[in-house]
Short mmCIF file of C-alpha atoms in Angstrom, two decimals:
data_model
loop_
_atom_site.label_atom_id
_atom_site.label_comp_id
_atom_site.label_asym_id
_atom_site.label_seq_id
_atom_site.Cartn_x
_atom_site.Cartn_y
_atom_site.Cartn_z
CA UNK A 1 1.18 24.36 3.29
CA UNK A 2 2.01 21.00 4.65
CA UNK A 3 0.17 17.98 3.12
CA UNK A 4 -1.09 14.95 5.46
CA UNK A 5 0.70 11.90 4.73
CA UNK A 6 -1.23 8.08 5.41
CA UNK A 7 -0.20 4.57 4.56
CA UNK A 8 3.38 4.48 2.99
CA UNK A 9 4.10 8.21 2.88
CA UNK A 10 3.93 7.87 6.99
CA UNK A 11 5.21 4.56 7.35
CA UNK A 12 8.14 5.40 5.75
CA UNK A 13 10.00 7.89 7.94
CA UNK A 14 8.70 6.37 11.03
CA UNK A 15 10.47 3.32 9.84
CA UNK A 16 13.35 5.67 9.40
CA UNK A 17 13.48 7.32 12.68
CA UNK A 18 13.04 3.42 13.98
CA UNK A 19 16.55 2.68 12.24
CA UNK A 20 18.02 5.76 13.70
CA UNK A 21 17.06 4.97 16.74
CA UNK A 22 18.25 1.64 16.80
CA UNK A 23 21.65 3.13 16.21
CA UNK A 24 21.71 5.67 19.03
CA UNK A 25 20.66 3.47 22.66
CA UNK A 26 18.90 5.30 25.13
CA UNK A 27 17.83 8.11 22.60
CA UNK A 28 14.45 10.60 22.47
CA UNK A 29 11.73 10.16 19.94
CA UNK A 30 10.50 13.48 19.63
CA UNK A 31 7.46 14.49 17.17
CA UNK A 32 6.68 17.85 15.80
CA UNK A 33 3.00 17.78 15.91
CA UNK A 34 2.05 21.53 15.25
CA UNK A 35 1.33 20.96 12.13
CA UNK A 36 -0.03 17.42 13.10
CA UNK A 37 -3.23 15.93 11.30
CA UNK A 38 -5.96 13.07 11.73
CA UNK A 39 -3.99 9.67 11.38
CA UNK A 40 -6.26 7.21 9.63
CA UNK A 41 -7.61 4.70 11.36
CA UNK A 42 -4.99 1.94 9.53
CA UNK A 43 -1.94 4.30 10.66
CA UNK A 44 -3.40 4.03 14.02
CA UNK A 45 -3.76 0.54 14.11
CA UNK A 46 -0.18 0.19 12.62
CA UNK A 47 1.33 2.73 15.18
CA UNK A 48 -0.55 0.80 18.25
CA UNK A 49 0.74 -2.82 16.90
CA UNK A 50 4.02 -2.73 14.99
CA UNK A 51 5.85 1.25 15.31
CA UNK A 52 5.89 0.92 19.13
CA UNK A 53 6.53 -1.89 20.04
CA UNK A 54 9.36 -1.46 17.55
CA UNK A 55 10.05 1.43 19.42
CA UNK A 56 10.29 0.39 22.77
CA UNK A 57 12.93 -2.32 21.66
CA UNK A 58 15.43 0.21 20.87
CA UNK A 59 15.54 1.32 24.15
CA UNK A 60 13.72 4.64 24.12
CA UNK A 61 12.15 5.62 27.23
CA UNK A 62 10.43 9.00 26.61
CA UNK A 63 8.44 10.16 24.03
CA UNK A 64 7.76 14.22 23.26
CA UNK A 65 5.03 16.19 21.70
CA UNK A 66 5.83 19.04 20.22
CA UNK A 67 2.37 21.06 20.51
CA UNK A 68 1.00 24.44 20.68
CA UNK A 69 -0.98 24.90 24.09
CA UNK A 70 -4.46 24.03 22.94
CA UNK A 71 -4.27 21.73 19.61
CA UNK A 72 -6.43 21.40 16.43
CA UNK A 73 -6.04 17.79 17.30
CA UNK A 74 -6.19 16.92 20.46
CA UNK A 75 -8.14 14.08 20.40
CA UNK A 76 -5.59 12.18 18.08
CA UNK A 77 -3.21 13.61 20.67
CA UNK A 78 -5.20 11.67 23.35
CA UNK A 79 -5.50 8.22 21.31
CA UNK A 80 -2.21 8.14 21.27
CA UNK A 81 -0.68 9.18 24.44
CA UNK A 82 -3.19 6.80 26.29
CA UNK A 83 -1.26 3.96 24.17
CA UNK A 84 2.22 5.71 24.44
CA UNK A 85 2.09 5.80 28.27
CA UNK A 86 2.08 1.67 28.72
CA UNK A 87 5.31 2.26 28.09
CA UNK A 88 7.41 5.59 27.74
CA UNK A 89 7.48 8.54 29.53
CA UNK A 90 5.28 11.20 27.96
CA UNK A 91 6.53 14.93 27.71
CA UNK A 92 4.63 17.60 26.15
CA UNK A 93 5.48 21.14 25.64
CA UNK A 94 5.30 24.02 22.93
CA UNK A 95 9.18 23.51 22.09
CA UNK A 96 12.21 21.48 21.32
CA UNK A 97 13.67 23.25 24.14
CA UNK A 98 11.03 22.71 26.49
CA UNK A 99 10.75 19.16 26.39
CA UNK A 100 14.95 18.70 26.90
CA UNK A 101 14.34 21.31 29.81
CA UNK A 102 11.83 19.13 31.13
CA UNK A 103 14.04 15.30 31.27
#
């Protein structure tokens, strides 16, 4: 069983995957969300005013979701890809493979 992760234990990798893709121009940021879970409402606020605007100075252009058909969460799903769409493109699909068919 996966465990939901807030504040720090969330942070962290984003910051991560923020350094990687700072390393690697015009690369994909691509999030696994099958699993996914309510962000609280400080993540959110976080996400919305430092991780992407963070993100979109590395370059990346298009963002993927990684989601069965019909999701548990799909109105975090809609939160954030209102905000995501300002600026990247938005892809989702039920697969890794999917969303590189579909660039």
């Amino acid at each position: 069983m996966e465990k939901e992760a807030h504040f720090d234990d969330y942070r962290d990798p984003v910051k991560a995957s923020l350094d990687m893709l700072r390393e690697h121009n015009d690369s994909i940021f691509i999030v696994d969300a099958r699993n996914g879970f309510e962000d609280v409402k400080e993540d959110v606020e976080w996400g919305f005013t430092y991780f992407l605007p963070e993100l979109k100075k590395t370059g990346c252009k298009i963002w993927g979701f990684i989601l069965p058909e019909v999701s548990d969460i799909e109105g975090e799903i809609d939160l954030w890809t209102k905000e995501i769409e300002k600026n990247f493109r938005v892809i989702r699909a039920v697969s890794y493979e999917e969303i590189l068919r579909q660039i």
